[in-house]
XYZ file of C-alpha atoms in Angstrom:
706
model
C 164.391 84.223 67.825
C 167.770 82.313 69.352
C 168.492 78.614 68.281
C 168.662 76.093 71.382
C 171.610 75.576 72.020
C 172.976 71.967 72.345
C 172.764 69.908 75.845
C 176.019 70.052 78.005
C 178.250 66.902 78.011
C 177.967 66.453 81.605
C 176.597 67.501 84.687
C 177.262 66.850 88.505
C 174.782 64.221 89.807
C 172.591 66.477 91.711
C 171.544 67.536 88.574
C 171.170 64.459 87.158
C 167.249 64.065 87.661
C 166.612 66.954 85.013
C 166.020 66.164 81.794
C 168.038 67.688 78.718
C 165.786 70.708 78.487
C 165.349 71.177 81.671
C 169.253 71.070 82.383
C 169.667 73.507 79.738
C 167.525 75.960 81.495
C 169.231 75.304 84.512
C 173.152 75.784 83.668
C 172.619 78.674 81.053
C 175.701 81.068 81.065
C 178.900 80.955 82.465
C 181.179 81.556 84.801
C 182.498 85.179 85.403
C 185.232 86.899 87.495
C 183.081 89.470 88.640
C 179.777 88.205 89.788
C 180.231 84.524 89.991
C 178.208 83.407 86.998
C 177.014 85.630 83.503
C 174.454 84.975 81.430
C 172.283 86.879 78.700
C 168.547 86.503 78.909
C 166.579 83.653 79.196
C 163.334 82.791 78.554
C 161.885 79.448 79.805
C 158.659 78.123 77.949
C 157.485 75.498 80.639
C 154.425 73.684 79.308
C 151.743 72.433 81.964
C 153.299 69.760 84.057
C 156.799 69.846 82.892
C 158.172 70.358 85.891
C 158.371 74.382 86.138
C 159.493 74.754 89.556
C 162.113 71.994 90.029
C 163.919 73.708 87.090
C 163.277 77.214 88.792
C 165.065 76.483 91.666
C 168.354 74.001 90.167
C 168.614 76.926 88.220
C 168.708 79.306 91.710
C 170.900 76.872 93.141
C 173.107 76.089 90.244
C 173.853 79.901 90.577
C 174.692 79.846 94.098
C 177.220 76.750 93.445
C 178.638 79.352 90.682
C 179.430 81.768 93.475
C 176.528 84.206 92.861
C 175.561 85.977 96.238
C 172.083 85.194 97.373
C 171.914 88.540 98.239
C 172.418 89.642 94.647
C 169.678 87.504 93.403
C 165.943 88.854 93.128
C 163.420 86.095 92.204
C 160.282 87.194 91.666
C 156.967 85.140 92.506
C 153.455 85.321 92.063
C 152.816 83.721 95.800
C 154.779 84.494 98.881
C 154.424 80.730 99.342
C 155.581 79.830 95.906
C 158.983 81.962 96.641
C 159.271 80.274 100.190
C 158.982 76.826 98.293
C 161.395 78.146 95.664
C 163.877 78.962 98.825
C 163.863 75.436 100.543
C 164.164 73.384 96.972
C 167.339 75.451 96.235
C 168.901 75.189 99.823
C 168.456 71.536 99.383
C 169.769 71.295 96.370
C 172.870 73.776 97.239
C 173.679 71.388 100.413
C 173.438 68.308 97.914
C 175.759 70.011 95.405
C 178.471 71.384 98.022
C 178.381 67.721 99.751
C 179.285 66.422 96.366
C 182.106 68.388 95.887
C 183.613 68.715 99.295
C 182.208 65.814 101.633
C 179.292 64.461 103.096
C 179.871 66.578 106.100
C 179.600 70.119 104.334
C 176.570 71.983 104.729
C 175.040 75.415 104.059
C 172.230 77.769 104.255
C 170.869 79.439 101.630
C 168.634 83.041 102.167
C 167.467 84.713 99.292
C 166.334 87.642 101.138
C 164.717 88.954 97.868
C 162.723 86.570 96.911
C 159.088 87.265 97.032
C 155.863 88.925 94.769
C 156.010 91.407 92.750
C 154.064 93.906 95.140
C 156.007 92.812 98.291
C 159.174 93.373 96.407
C 157.804 96.608 95.332
C 156.937 97.973 98.754
C 160.820 97.095 100.281
C 162.154 99.016 97.630
C 159.584 101.882 97.827
C 160.291 102.119 101.873
C 164.258 101.978 100.891
C 163.952 104.782 98.506
C 160.871 106.405 100.188
C 162.317 110.075 101.429
C 163.779 110.224 97.659
C 160.606 109.731 95.715
C 158.354 112.116 98.374
C 156.946 108.972 100.216
C 156.606 108.610 104.252
C 158.376 105.650 104.457
C 156.394 104.389 107.454
C 153.220 104.255 104.506
C 150.829 101.659 105.138
C 148.936 99.586 102.557
C 145.225 98.871 101.833
C 143.757 96.049 100.871
C 141.113 95.565 98.587
C 138.209 95.583 100.556
C 139.566 99.012 102.180
C 140.217 100.275 98.491
C 136.534 99.763 97.699
C 135.382 101.483 100.744
C 137.584 104.426 100.217
C 136.180 104.628 97.294
C 132.527 104.493 98.330
C 133.241 107.262 100.871
C 134.456 109.287 98.054
C 131.490 108.447 95.918
C 129.109 109.635 98.047
C 131.160 112.937 98.957
C 130.924 113.770 94.900
C 127.546 113.403 95.074
C 127.899 110.053 92.498
C 125.757 107.923 94.775
C 122.689 110.537 94.371
C 122.023 110.623 90.819
C 119.354 109.550 89.253
C 121.081 107.137 86.688
C 122.772 104.355 87.677
C 126.234 105.035 89.079
C 129.184 102.534 89.138
C 129.356 100.536 92.357
C 132.159 100.919 94.509
C 133.765 97.710 93.487
C 133.447 97.993 89.747
C 135.031 101.448 90.570
C 137.997 99.849 91.960
C 138.286 97.517 88.889
C 138.340 100.587 86.450
C 140.320 102.261 88.382
C 143.103 98.841 88.752
C 142.463 98.038 85.256
C 143.472 101.675 84.258
C 146.679 101.849 86.270
C 148.190 98.078 85.513
C 147.266 98.345 81.558
C 148.570 102.309 81.133
C 145.704 102.745 78.828
C 143.594 106.071 78.879
C 140.784 106.081 81.048
C 138.566 106.573 77.608
C 139.994 103.031 76.611
C 139.667 101.055 79.653
C 135.681 102.141 79.489
C 135.324 101.568 75.807
C 137.293 98.082 75.656
C 136.198 96.424 79.461
C 133.191 98.580 80.516
C 131.450 100.468 77.825
C 127.895 100.404 80.498
C 129.892 102.817 82.721
C 131.748 104.707 79.574
C 128.917 107.724 80.115
C 130.385 108.437 83.528
C 134.041 108.958 82.403
C 134.023 112.663 83.820
C 132.711 111.669 87.058
C 134.973 108.365 87.660
C 138.179 111.184 86.651
C 136.850 113.378 89.396
C 136.612 109.856 91.209
C 139.569 108.928 91.262
C 141.208 111.949 91.551
C 140.120 112.452 94.612
C 140.697 108.734 95.983
C 144.673 109.817 94.704
C 144.362 112.594 97.120
C 142.857 111.049 99.606
C 145.224 108.228 99.921
C 148.224 110.674 99.646
C 146.332 112.763 102.722
C 146.240 109.622 105.140
C 149.733 108.349 103.787
C 148.678 105.071 102.566
C 149.358 103.090 99.292
C 147.051 100.495 97.617
C 147.545 97.110 96.097
C 148.115 98.771 92.584
C 150.170 101.841 93.662
C 152.888 99.685 94.684
C 153.671 98.749 91.131
C 152.566 102.186 90.103
C 154.973 104.028 92.723
C 157.677 101.333 91.359
C 157.183 101.985 87.725
C 157.146 105.657 88.390
C 160.403 105.783 90.182
C 162.243 103.528 87.245
C 161.557 106.225 85.166
C 164.284 107.926 86.248
C 167.329 106.672 84.623
C 169.714 106.954 87.668
C 167.435 105.118 90.417
C 166.910 102.834 87.817
C 170.620 101.820 87.467
C 171.036 102.191 90.983
C 168.641 99.299 92.275
C 169.201 97.340 89.156
C 173.345 97.601 89.859
C 171.829 95.775 93.434
C 171.226 92.696 91.589
C 172.845 90.315 89.049
C 170.328 87.774 88.867
C 166.836 88.412 88.059
C 164.281 85.652 88.071
C 161.011 85.894 87.121
C 158.090 82.914 87.560
C 154.842 83.141 85.866
C 156.002 85.792 83.374
C 153.012 84.862 81.111
C 150.582 86.724 84.074
C 152.475 90.065 84.041
C 150.918 93.124 83.392
C 152.324 96.063 81.013
C 153.673 97.804 84.789
C 155.593 94.610 85.570
C 157.380 94.246 82.101
C 158.039 97.469 81.987
C 159.825 97.560 85.332
C 161.610 94.486 84.727
C 163.494 96.169 81.762
C 163.991 98.768 83.583
C 165.592 97.349 86.212
C 168.451 95.039 83.390
C 167.693 97.217 79.858
C 170.219 94.794 78.128
C 168.637 91.734 79.811
C 171.911 90.658 81.284
C 171.203 88.264 84.460
C 167.521 88.050 83.684
C 165.673 84.835 83.263
C 161.401 84.345 82.632
C 159.983 81.231 82.745
C 155.998 80.792 81.793
C 153.721 79.450 79.503
C 151.847 81.331 77.009
C 149.085 78.597 76.739
C 148.515 79.169 80.245
C 147.646 82.928 80.267
C 144.260 83.147 81.620
C 144.300 86.432 83.675
C 143.567 89.217 81.247
C 140.657 90.200 83.336
C 143.297 91.240 86.030
C 145.054 93.401 83.181
C 147.880 90.426 82.458
C 149.553 90.444 79.090
C 150.380 87.426 77.220
C 152.037 89.785 74.886
C 154.921 90.213 77.420
C 156.187 86.702 77.049
C 155.528 86.210 73.137
C 157.558 89.816 72.909
C 160.223 88.944 75.572
C 162.890 87.731 73.005
C 162.664 90.448 71.043
C 163.341 93.186 73.683
C 167.196 92.617 73.490
C 170.215 92.396 70.927
C 170.739 89.427 70.337
C 167.566 88.184 71.383
C 166.885 85.879 74.122
C 167.413 82.588 74.753
C 164.692 80.242 74.677
C 164.157 76.815 76.296
C 161.069 74.954 75.626
C 159.954 72.153 78.424
C 157.483 69.996 76.895
C 158.277 66.787 78.946
C 155.428 65.958 80.697
C 155.370 64.570 84.369
C 151.487 64.547 85.100
C 149.278 63.556 82.820
C 148.857 60.233 80.188
C 149.207 60.844 77.284
C 145.662 60.449 76.101
C 144.771 63.853 77.882
C 147.911 65.608 76.629
C 146.836 64.514 73.035
C 143.448 66.244 73.413
C 145.644 69.686 75.214
C 148.023 69.584 72.648
C 144.708 69.473 69.640
C 142.985 72.308 71.797
C 145.817 74.722 72.114
C 147.179 73.816 68.722
C 144.169 75.681 67.190
C 145.350 79.092 68.937
C 146.473 81.976 67.045
C 149.038 83.589 69.612
C 151.948 81.312 70.998
C 154.740 79.528 71.289
C 154.593 76.284 69.543
C 154.707 73.202 71.804
C 153.831 69.669 71.979
C 153.659 67.800 75.449
C 154.929 64.195 76.056
C 153.955 62.147 78.760
C 156.881 60.835 80.840
C 155.027 58.017 82.938
C 155.220 54.713 82.217
C 151.870 54.266 82.143
C 152.201 56.858 79.217
C 148.874 56.399 77.040
C 145.832 56.127 79.219
C 142.284 55.918 78.610
C 140.705 58.230 76.334
C 139.241 61.121 77.811
C 135.107 61.397 78.004
C 133.310 64.230 76.669
C 129.777 63.591 77.989
C 126.553 64.575 76.783
C 124.333 65.166 79.472
C 120.215 66.475 79.308
C 120.859 69.454 81.758
C 122.383 70.337 84.800
C 120.875 68.199 87.059
C 122.193 65.395 84.755
C 125.626 66.665 85.095
C 125.626 66.378 88.721
C 124.016 62.983 88.813
C 126.871 61.927 86.445
C 129.508 63.294 88.681
C 128.366 62.252 91.417
C 128.448 58.579 89.869
C 131.828 58.496 88.607
C 133.081 60.178 91.553
C 131.923 57.560 94.063
C 133.116 55.097 91.690
C 136.248 56.066 90.962
C 136.775 56.423 95.085
C 135.566 52.775 95.467
C 137.968 51.992 92.576
C 140.614 53.475 95.290
C 141.127 57.090 94.200
C 140.342 59.286 97.188
C 137.667 62.111 96.773
C 140.281 64.660 97.535
C 142.570 63.557 94.372
C 139.554 64.117 92.244
C 138.060 67.650 91.275
C 135.236 69.513 89.485
C 136.138 72.573 87.795
C 133.808 75.425 86.383
C 134.027 78.301 84.735
C 132.273 80.559 86.952
C 131.116 79.890 90.849
C 127.663 79.686 90.372
C 127.830 76.698 87.510
C 128.262 74.356 90.480
C 125.213 75.484 92.534
C 123.010 72.153 91.300
C 126.226 69.959 92.131
C 126.504 71.541 95.622
C 122.348 70.545 96.427
C 123.007 67.161 95.082
C 126.564 66.587 96.918
C 124.813 67.698 100.511
C 122.199 64.700 99.436
C 124.635 62.303 98.508
C 126.569 63.149 101.973
C 129.493 63.803 100.108
C 131.897 66.223 101.816
C 133.215 68.652 99.668
C 135.615 71.976 99.841
C 135.070 74.724 96.998
C 137.857 77.526 96.311
C 137.187 80.752 94.324
C 135.423 82.074 97.919
C 136.326 84.741 100.460
C 139.877 85.596 101.171
C 140.888 85.206 104.853
C 141.715 89.151 105.139
C 137.656 89.984 103.820
C 136.631 88.740 107.133
C 135.371 91.137 109.220
C 137.219 90.180 112.680
C 140.098 90.202 110.954
C 140.278 93.133 109.444
C 138.900 94.453 112.736
C 142.140 92.973 114.465
C 144.744 94.124 111.517
C 143.382 97.830 111.421
C 144.350 98.227 115.489
C 148.085 97.263 114.027
C 147.819 99.450 110.820
C 147.079 102.393 113.138
C 149.909 102.033 115.400
C 152.176 101.205 112.174
C 151.091 104.579 110.922
C 149.026 107.211 112.634
C 148.348 109.218 109.769
C 146.080 106.194 108.513
C 142.876 107.120 109.051
C 140.891 105.020 107.009
C 142.372 102.237 109.463
C 141.883 104.882 112.817
C 138.011 105.203 111.955
C 137.530 101.652 111.990
C 139.381 100.988 114.973
C 137.421 103.490 117.122
C 134.016 101.720 115.497
C 134.904 98.799 117.276
C 133.766 99.955 120.585
C 130.163 100.113 121.931
C 128.858 103.551 121.364
C 131.052 104.806 119.120
C 129.605 105.768 115.456
C 131.049 107.529 112.641
C 130.101 111.140 114.569
C 131.941 110.012 117.845
C 134.988 108.444 115.692
C 135.191 111.404 113.412
C 135.117 113.642 117.144
C 137.777 111.795 118.084
C 140.049 112.289 115.142
C 139.844 115.811 115.426
C 140.663 115.758 119.064
C 143.747 114.189 118.176
C 144.698 116.242 114.926
C 144.023 119.091 117.196
C 146.196 118.049 120.332
C 149.238 116.411 118.374
C 151.625 119.434 118.498
C 151.193 120.172 121.875
C 150.956 117.197 123.857
C 154.465 115.906 122.450
C 154.234 112.470 123.930
C 153.906 109.836 120.957
C 151.030 110.105 118.078
C 147.994 108.733 120.519
C 149.131 110.612 123.434
C 145.928 112.995 122.550
C 143.595 109.925 122.941
C 144.006 110.461 126.901
C 142.119 113.560 126.775
C 139.419 112.451 124.958
C 135.808 111.570 126.281
C 134.426 108.996 124.610
C 130.683 107.846 124.772
C 129.468 106.156 128.066
C 128.954 102.719 126.171
C 132.763 102.620 125.184
C 133.914 103.469 128.655
C 134.646 100.134 129.367
C 136.804 99.014 126.294
C 138.754 102.982 126.242
C 141.444 102.831 128.778
C 142.369 99.810 127.618
C 142.387 100.996 123.993
C 144.094 103.628 124.734
C 146.703 101.422 126.372
C 147.094 99.405 123.846
C 147.906 102.033 121.299
C 150.670 103.901 123.567
C 152.540 99.890 123.972
C 152.063 99.302 120.345
C 153.703 102.671 119.254
C 156.740 102.806 121.167
C 159.853 101.699 119.246
C 161.233 99.669 122.326
C 157.902 97.151 121.932
C 159.171 93.874 120.457
C 157.183 92.823 117.574
C 156.770 89.384 118.896
C 153.590 89.651 121.052
C 152.005 92.529 119.890
C 149.139 90.551 117.681
C 148.621 88.801 120.623
C 147.957 91.765 122.810
C 145.400 93.395 120.390
C 143.825 89.956 120.532
C 143.314 89.643 123.945
C 141.705 93.595 123.879
C 139.654 92.624 121.132
C 138.411 89.158 122.607
C 135.262 90.943 124.545
C 134.179 92.605 121.854
C 134.258 89.894 119.430
C 132.240 87.950 121.698
C 129.642 90.908 121.840
C 130.197 91.345 117.684
C 129.560 87.618 116.316
C 127.551 84.875 117.402
C 129.977 82.294 116.240
C 132.547 83.926 118.067
C 134.982 80.518 118.727
C 134.967 80.044 115.434
C 136.179 83.421 114.565
C 138.864 83.214 117.433
C 140.712 79.904 115.716
C 141.377 82.726 113.019
C 142.645 85.266 115.156
C 144.815 82.696 116.838
C 145.959 81.368 113.234
C 146.546 85.102 112.324
C 148.897 85.410 115.651
C 150.396 82.245 114.452
C 151.560 83.712 110.815
C 152.802 86.473 112.146
C 155.527 84.916 114.226
C 156.812 84.328 110.210
C 157.799 87.901 109.801
C 160.966 90.202 111.416
C 158.527 93.173 111.941
C 155.275 94.678 112.210
C 155.581 96.149 108.672
C 156.713 93.141 106.798
C 153.961 91.565 108.583
C 151.015 94.260 107.450
C 152.129 95.008 104.042
C 152.965 90.775 102.982
C 149.700 89.501 104.509
C 147.837 92.379 102.622
C 149.072 91.345 99.374
C 149.144 87.348 100.040
C 146.393 86.732 102.354
C 146.042 83.073 103.143
C 143.043 81.399 103.215
C 140.805 80.301 106.377
C 138.861 77.094 106.561
C 135.729 79.483 107.504
C 135.837 80.477 104.224
C 135.465 76.745 102.291
C 132.088 75.707 101.604
C 130.852 72.721 103.241
C 132.481 71.395 106.469
C 135.511 68.616 105.039
C 136.937 68.111 109.173
C 133.525 65.840 109.752
C 135.111 63.328 107.328
C 138.520 62.098 106.697
C 138.082 62.785 102.972
C 136.593 65.493 100.539
C 135.653 66.307 96.906
C 137.440 69.412 95.424
C 135.070 72.214 93.458
C 137.033 74.732 92.040
C 136.497 77.473 89.750
C 139.053 77.067 86.765
C 141.292 80.149 87.769
C 141.872 79.008 91.352
C 142.807 75.337 90.135
C 146.212 76.772 87.884
C 148.700 74.908 89.278
C 147.180 71.948 90.870
C 146.906 68.358 90.109
C 144.446 65.470 90.309
C 143.931 61.845 89.465
C 140.521 62.556 88.141
C 138.964 66.082 86.974
C 135.467 66.573 85.414
C 135.057 69.719 83.926
C 131.156 71.335 83.766
C 128.879 73.145 81.231
C 131.682 72.667 78.693
C 129.259 74.938 75.886
C 129.337 77.909 74.039
C 128.432 80.443 76.522
C 130.584 79.047 79.183
C 133.413 77.665 77.131
C 134.089 80.482 75.722
C 132.394 82.742 77.990
C 129.511 84.445 76.406
C 130.814 87.732 77.370
C 134.154 86.975 75.161
C 132.083 87.137 72.032
C 133.582 89.518 69.216
C 136.771 89.971 71.181
C 139.395 87.919 69.637
C 141.715 88.396 72.317
C 139.048 87.321 75.019
C 138.468 84.321 72.632
C 142.052 83.051 72.352
C 141.879 83.448 76.479
C 138.995 81.307 76.881
C 140.373 78.758 74.832
C 143.745 78.613 77.665
C 141.158 78.381 80.193
C 139.932 75.294 79.280
C 143.305 74.115 77.955
C 144.515 74.891 81.928
C 141.388 72.659 82.940
C 142.044 69.904 80.621
C 145.990 69.583 81.979
C 144.965 69.538 85.568
C 144.248 65.577 85.327
C 146.728 63.174 85.927
C 144.842 59.847 84.441
C 140.863 60.930 83.915
C 138.895 64.012 82.176
C 135.616 64.477 81.684
C 134.146 67.252 79.847
C 130.669 67.480 80.651
C 127.948 69.552 78.203
C 124.613 69.893 79.006
C 122.351 70.110 76.061
C 119.895 72.301 77.584
C 120.050 75.187 80.378
C 117.044 75.911 82.283
C 116.491 80.154 82.558
C 113.863 80.715 85.568
C 115.118 84.742 85.540
C 112.623 85.614 82.713
C 108.923 85.774 84.015
C 107.844 85.673 80.374
C 109.579 82.134 79.720
C 108.296 80.711 83.192
C 110.236 77.516 84.002
C 111.700 77.364 80.486
C 114.904 76.477 78.910
C 117.468 77.226 76.143
C 119.283 74.820 74.143
C 123.211 74.735 74.652
C 125.382 74.607 71.524
C 128.636 72.332 71.755
C 131.790 74.845 72.573
C 133.312 76.186 69.254
C 136.662 74.948 70.705
C 135.574 71.359 70.265
C 136.329 71.125 66.157
C 137.137 67.872 64.890
C 140.616 67.632 65.433
C 139.677 67.913 68.857
C 136.893 65.736 69.012
C 138.786 62.646 67.781
C 140.588 62.761 71.053
C 137.782 62.127 73.316
C 135.517 59.457 73.748
C 132.082 60.605 73.050
C 129.901 58.988 75.838
C 125.902 59.759 76.652
C 124.774 58.212 80.090
C 121.780 56.621 80.265
C 118.948 58.807 81.619
C 116.979 58.408 84.731
C 113.585 58.836 84.632
C 112.432 62.392 84.831
C 110.761 63.351 88.158
C 107.011 64.675 86.803
C 106.576 61.238 84.679
C 103.848 59.231 85.714
C 103.414 55.555 86.213
C 102.452 55.122 82.309
C 105.318 56.840 81.632
C 104.121 59.721 79.974
C 105.870 63.253 79.456
C 104.982 66.166 81.605
C 102.115 68.449 80.660
C 102.780 72.073 81.090
C 99.180 73.426 81.179
C 100.173 76.075 83.630
C 102.505 77.131 80.924
C 100.233 77.327 78.383
C 97.798 79.320 79.749
C 100.610 81.827 80.740
C 101.924 81.758 76.843
C 97.774 82.974 76.149
C 98.478 86.412 77.359
């Protein structure tokens, strides 16, 4: 491991906000006559709350100010919004730097045309080199829902849905396929280590996935995982890898701890010597193993190069009080594989109150405690939206949600449906997808069935007619639809549908306004199909607004699939009825967020760590990191709640019995010393009589006789 260098002796004013470690990361390298600025490989370990985004934005700005062409900077983030935010910050910083250097009148516009997610960048490069790779440049991109549906069709065609023994459902099949692709493991290993209950179906799954790949290729579509898989395969050609790598002087990757094997190998293929490569991340926040993310990528990164990559560690935390950080430091210090780091609070009120470890009787008492503390904090001036309740799994908040509604506390829950999973949004997009790629039979099949009377048989008959007339008509890919006789119930919509496709596939039709055209045709169908058409129409308005941010239909369809927004209709509760609302979130969905007060539910063995991690050392370590992420979301106050018992209602022999909760194995003595132990006084339990006697379960005793 390379030894960190000393802080540069001086820095311009626009860099003065950075602390010494951030400055070292932002300015690593030296001027170069060929590309403006040269640097060897750099690894930035950015602890929670240490200003990672600011540091990376300053590095981008520093490169541009030093003379690097922004069009030769590849910035890879894990969301389109992160790329946009990084670009905005870099633009401001470059303008500030040039104003300092040349006077206040000098302005600059920075555009990073190659900023985006791995999947979005992959899609652009695949289209650019499509002919060389044997791809149709107009390939469509399936979202997760469409991919699962296609697998289900093939699953049924293969006869697997009629097996007398339980065959995995479509979502499980897609998860297995995705894990196989992104880890590079053989299918047998994926089944043995991750899906052992599906091990007996290895041969059938192999057949299913082969059919799935063939069907996608026949329709001219790629799925989400294909964008990496095809990119990775393309980079196995040394000449093409050099050609693509030569397009970029600098490659910067955010959240590197969340990369999978394909992504890490793609990066190394682009820049095998590490020249111009900067990766930023925190091994302690690697929590997406279920998506095939591999913490080993960031831990092993320096050793891929000779000499090893430079490492800079950011440890000054700008978010939390020291008492919260002490708890987080004690927890993560007991991890097995990590880059050592100790977070230090930068805040003026650095120490803060000790976090609480709250022992409660059960989930009802847990909900009572959270509500009481949330309301007390609100009265003390902490808005509800500055407080969050976090949990390991989405169903852990069920009891709390009921009690919040009883207490008239509005809330928003994250970790639910994605915007594109809404039926009406998928309906509109399938029309655009078919127009964009006439070979996309999956989109066509859904689009045709939007109209009344057009069932699967009619849709299949229409597609067969279109295929038969494609060669003879010669007036565009959809001209054959004019000669098709739709069912009587569909005739009202049919004429407009055919005209719409004719307009959409016309190359002279401008992209702006196309979403509105599809929406206008779809509006009568929306009103027929859904009782809440007015609410859903607002989602389509949102989609039309979003579409204006993209230069072309292809870019819109690709990026909206890869990085879908959240829609208000997918959030639990209706926060718009109140000026404030509490945040409920899974820990995975909370990553990157922060709140003044944080309450973490069910911190007990079986939840932290999750019961399915038992027996797997790597999984246990990720569970430790998951609790670390939950703790480091808190700015001022942290509450970990450990119920003493959990009710079991799904086992008839137990009736309404319960099991005892065991203290989390992560709460060792060194960690416990960082917490205030707290046990709230219990309210009288429902069922106690006036004399205070305990409830008597006569019914349970009678059941136990048998």
